[in-house]
PDB file of C-alpha atoms in Angstrom:
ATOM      1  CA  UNK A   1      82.253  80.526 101.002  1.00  0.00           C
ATOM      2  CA  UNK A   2      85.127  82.803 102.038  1.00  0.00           C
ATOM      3  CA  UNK A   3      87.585  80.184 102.980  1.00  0.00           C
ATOM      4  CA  UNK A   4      91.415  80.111 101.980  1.00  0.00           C
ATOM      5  CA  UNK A   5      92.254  76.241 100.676  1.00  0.00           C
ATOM      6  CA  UNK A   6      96.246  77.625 100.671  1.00  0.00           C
ATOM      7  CA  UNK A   7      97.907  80.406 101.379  1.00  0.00           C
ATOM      8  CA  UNK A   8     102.386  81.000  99.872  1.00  0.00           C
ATOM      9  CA  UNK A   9     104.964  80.594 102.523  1.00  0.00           C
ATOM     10  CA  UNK A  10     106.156  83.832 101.315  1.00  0.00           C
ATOM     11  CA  UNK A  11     103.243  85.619 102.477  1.00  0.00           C
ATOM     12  CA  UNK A  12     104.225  85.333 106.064  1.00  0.00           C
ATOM     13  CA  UNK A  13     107.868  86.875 105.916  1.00  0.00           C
ATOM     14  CA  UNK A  14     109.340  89.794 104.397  1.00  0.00           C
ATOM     15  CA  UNK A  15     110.936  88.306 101.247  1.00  0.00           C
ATOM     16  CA  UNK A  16     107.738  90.287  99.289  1.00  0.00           C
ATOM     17  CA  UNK A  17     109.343  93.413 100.152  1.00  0.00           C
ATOM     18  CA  UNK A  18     107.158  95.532  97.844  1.00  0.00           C
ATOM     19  CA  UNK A  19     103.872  93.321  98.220  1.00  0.00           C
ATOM     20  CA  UNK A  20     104.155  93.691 102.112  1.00  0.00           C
ATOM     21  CA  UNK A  21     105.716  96.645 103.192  1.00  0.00           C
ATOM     22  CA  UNK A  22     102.960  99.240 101.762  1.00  0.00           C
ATOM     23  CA  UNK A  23      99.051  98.207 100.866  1.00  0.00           C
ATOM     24  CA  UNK A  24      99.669  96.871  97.010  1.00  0.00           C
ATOM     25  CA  UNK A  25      96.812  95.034  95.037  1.00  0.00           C
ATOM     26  CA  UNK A  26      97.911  92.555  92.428  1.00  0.00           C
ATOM     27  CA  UNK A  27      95.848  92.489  89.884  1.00  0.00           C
ATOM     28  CA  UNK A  28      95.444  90.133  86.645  1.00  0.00           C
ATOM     29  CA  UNK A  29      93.521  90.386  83.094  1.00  0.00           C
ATOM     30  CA  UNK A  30      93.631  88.117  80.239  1.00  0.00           C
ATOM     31  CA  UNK A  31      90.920  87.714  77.081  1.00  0.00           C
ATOM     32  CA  UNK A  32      90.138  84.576  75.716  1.00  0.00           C
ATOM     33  CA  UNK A  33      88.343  84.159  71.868  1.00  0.00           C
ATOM     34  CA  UNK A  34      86.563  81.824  70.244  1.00  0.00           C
ATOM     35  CA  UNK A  35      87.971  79.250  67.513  1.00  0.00           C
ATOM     36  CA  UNK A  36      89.628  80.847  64.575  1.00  0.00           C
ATOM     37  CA  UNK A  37      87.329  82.010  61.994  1.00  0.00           C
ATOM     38  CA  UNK A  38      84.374  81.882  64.224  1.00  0.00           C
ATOM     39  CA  UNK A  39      83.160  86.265  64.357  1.00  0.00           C
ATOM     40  CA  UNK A  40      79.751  85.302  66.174  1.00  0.00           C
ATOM     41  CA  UNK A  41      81.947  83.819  69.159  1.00  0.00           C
ATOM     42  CA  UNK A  42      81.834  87.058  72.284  1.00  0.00           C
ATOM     43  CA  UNK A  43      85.593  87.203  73.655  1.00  0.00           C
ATOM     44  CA  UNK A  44      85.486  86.743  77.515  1.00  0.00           C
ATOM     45  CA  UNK A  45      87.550  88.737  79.383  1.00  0.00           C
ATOM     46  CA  UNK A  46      88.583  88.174  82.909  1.00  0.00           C
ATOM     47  CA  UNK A  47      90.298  90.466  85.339  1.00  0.00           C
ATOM     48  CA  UNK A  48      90.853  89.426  89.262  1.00  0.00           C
ATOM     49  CA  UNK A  49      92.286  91.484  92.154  1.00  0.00           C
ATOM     50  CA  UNK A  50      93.688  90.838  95.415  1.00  0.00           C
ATOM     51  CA  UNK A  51      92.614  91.479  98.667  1.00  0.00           C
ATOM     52  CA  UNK A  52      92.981  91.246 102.465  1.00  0.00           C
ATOM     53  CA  UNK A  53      96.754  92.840 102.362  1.00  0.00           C
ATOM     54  CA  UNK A  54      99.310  91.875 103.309  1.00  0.00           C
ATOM     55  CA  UNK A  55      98.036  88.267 102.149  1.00  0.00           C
ATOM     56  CA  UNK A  56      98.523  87.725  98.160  1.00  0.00           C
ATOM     57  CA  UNK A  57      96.369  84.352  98.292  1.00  0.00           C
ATOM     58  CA  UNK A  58      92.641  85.871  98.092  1.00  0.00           C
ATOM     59  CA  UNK A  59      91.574  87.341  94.855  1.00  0.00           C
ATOM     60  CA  UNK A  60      88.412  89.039  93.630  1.00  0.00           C
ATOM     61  CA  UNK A  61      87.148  88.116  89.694  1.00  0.00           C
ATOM     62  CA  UNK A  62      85.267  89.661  87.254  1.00  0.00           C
ATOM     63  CA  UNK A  63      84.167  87.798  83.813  1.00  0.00           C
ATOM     64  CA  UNK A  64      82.238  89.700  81.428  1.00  0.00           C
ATOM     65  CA  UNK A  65      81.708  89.125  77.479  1.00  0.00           C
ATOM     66  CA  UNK A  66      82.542  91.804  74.494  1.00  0.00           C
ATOM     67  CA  UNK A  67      82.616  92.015  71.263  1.00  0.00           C
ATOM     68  CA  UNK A  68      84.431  88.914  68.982  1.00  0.00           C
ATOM     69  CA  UNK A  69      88.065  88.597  68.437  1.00  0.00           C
ATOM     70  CA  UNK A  70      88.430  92.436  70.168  1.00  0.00           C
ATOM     71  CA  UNK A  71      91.735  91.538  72.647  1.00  0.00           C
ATOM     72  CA  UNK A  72      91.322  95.267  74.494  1.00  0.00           C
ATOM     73  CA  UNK A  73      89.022  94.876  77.539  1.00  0.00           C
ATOM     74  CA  UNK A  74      85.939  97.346  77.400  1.00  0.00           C
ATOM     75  CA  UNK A  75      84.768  97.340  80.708  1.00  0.00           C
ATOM     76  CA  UNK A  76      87.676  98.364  83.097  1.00  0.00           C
ATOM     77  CA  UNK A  77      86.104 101.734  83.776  1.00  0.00           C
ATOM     78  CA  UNK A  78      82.444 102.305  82.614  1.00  0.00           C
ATOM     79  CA  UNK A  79      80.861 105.149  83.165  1.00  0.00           C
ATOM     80  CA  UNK A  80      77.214 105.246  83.920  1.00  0.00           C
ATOM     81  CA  UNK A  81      76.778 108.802  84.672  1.00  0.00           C
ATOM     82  CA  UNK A  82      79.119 111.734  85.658  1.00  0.00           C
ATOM     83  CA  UNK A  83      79.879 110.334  89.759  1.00  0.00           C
ATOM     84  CA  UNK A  84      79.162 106.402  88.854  1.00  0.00           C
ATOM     85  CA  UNK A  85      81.145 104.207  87.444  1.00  0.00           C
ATOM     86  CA  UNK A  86      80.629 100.220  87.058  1.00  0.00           C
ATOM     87  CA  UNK A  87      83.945  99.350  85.660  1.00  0.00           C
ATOM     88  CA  UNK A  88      86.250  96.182  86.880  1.00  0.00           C
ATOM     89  CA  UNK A  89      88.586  98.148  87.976  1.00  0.00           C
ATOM     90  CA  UNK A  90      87.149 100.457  90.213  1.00  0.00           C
ATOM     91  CA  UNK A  91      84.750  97.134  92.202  1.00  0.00           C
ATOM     92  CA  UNK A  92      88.464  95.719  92.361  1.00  0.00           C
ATOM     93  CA  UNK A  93      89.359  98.798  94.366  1.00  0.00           C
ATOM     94  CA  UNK A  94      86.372  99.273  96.254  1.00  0.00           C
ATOM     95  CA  UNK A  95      87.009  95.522  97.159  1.00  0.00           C
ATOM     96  CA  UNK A  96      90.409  95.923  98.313  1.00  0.00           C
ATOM     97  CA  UNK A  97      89.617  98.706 100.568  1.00  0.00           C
ATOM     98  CA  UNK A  98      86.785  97.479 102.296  1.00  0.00           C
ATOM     99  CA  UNK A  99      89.048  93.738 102.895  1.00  0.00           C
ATOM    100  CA  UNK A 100      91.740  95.574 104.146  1.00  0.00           C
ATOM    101  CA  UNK A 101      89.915  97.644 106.781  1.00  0.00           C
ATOM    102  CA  UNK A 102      90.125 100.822 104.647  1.00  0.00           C
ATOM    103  CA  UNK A 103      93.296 101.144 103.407  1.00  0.00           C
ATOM    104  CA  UNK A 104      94.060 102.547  99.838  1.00  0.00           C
ATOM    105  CA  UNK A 105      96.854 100.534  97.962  1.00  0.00           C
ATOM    106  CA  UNK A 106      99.857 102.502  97.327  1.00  0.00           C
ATOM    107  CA  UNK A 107     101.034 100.289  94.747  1.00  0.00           C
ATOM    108  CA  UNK A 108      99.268  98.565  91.806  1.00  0.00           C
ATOM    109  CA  UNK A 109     100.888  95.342  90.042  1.00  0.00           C
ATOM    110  CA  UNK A 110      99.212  94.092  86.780  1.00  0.00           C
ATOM    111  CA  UNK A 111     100.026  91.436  84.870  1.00  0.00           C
ATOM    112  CA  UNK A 112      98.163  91.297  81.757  1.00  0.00           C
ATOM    113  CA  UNK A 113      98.084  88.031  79.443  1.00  0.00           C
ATOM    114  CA  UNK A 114      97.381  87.183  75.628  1.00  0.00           C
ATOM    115  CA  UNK A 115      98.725  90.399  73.863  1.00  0.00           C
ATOM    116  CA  UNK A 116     100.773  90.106  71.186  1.00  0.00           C
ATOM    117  CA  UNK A 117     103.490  92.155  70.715  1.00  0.00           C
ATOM    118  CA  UNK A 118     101.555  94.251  67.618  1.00  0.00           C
ATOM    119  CA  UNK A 119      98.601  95.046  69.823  1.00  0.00           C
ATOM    120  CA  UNK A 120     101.021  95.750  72.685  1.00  0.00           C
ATOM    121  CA  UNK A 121     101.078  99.510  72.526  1.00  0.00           C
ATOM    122  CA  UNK A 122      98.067  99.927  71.405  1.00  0.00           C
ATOM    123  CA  UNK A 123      96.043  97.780  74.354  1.00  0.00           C
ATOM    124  CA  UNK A 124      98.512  99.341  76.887  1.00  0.00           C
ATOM    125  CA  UNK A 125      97.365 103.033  75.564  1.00  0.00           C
ATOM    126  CA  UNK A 126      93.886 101.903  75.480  1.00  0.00           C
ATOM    127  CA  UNK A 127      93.638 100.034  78.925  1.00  0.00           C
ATOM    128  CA  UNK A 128      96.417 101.949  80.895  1.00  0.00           C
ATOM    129  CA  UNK A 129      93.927 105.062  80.092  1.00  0.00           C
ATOM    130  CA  UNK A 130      90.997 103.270  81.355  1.00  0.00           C
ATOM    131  CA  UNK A 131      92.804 102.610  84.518  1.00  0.00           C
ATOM    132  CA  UNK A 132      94.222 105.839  85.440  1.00  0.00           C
ATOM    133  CA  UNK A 133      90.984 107.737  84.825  1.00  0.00           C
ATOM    134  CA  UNK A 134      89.502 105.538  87.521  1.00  0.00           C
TER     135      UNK A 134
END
């Protein structure tokens, strides 16, 4: 309903020095699979984003299904025609700016869960692309 149940003590003094100085949206992704050994199980993925900088307390989330056991997230950027896209990331942005009385963040911090280390590269490659073409 738009409320904030808590906010960090942090948030209110400079001790965030990158996270408060300059507009920067945090933003978070994770997959989660169904029990080994079951194929016909989708994989949800998740990805939130903050908003209203300078707070860090208010966060925007997406959770959309894909194909089984597939730990790379599909649907960062989707393109639905040449100037359209309906991707996480770029409703993340779009979200940001319009909270933060239309600023652009300067600075993007992800933290991405649930990779092991030999997918690492390759879901890095794969989603690291899908962000910077947004």
């Amino acid at each position: 309903m738009g409320g904030i149940n808590s906010l960090l003590s942090m948030e209110f003094s400079k001790s965030m020095s990158v996270v408060s100085r300059v507009p920067t949206i945090i933003i978070g992704m994770d997959v989660s699979h169904g029990s080994p050994g079951r194929a016909d199980v989708p994989s949800i993925d998740a990805v939130v984003g903050s908003r209203n900088w300078p707070l860090v307390s208010r966060y925007r989330a997406f959770v959309r299904t894909q194909s089984a056991r597939v730990e790379m997230i599909d649907g960062l950027f989707k393109p639905v025609s040449n100037d359209k896209d309906e991707g996480m990331i770029r409703e993340l942005l779009e979200d940001f700016y319009r909270s933060t009385q239309k600023l652009k963040p300067q600075n993007v911090i992800i933290f991405r869960d649930g990779v092991s280390e030999s997918q690492f590269s390759q879901v890095l490659n794969i989603e690291m692309e899908q962000i910077m073409e947004v």
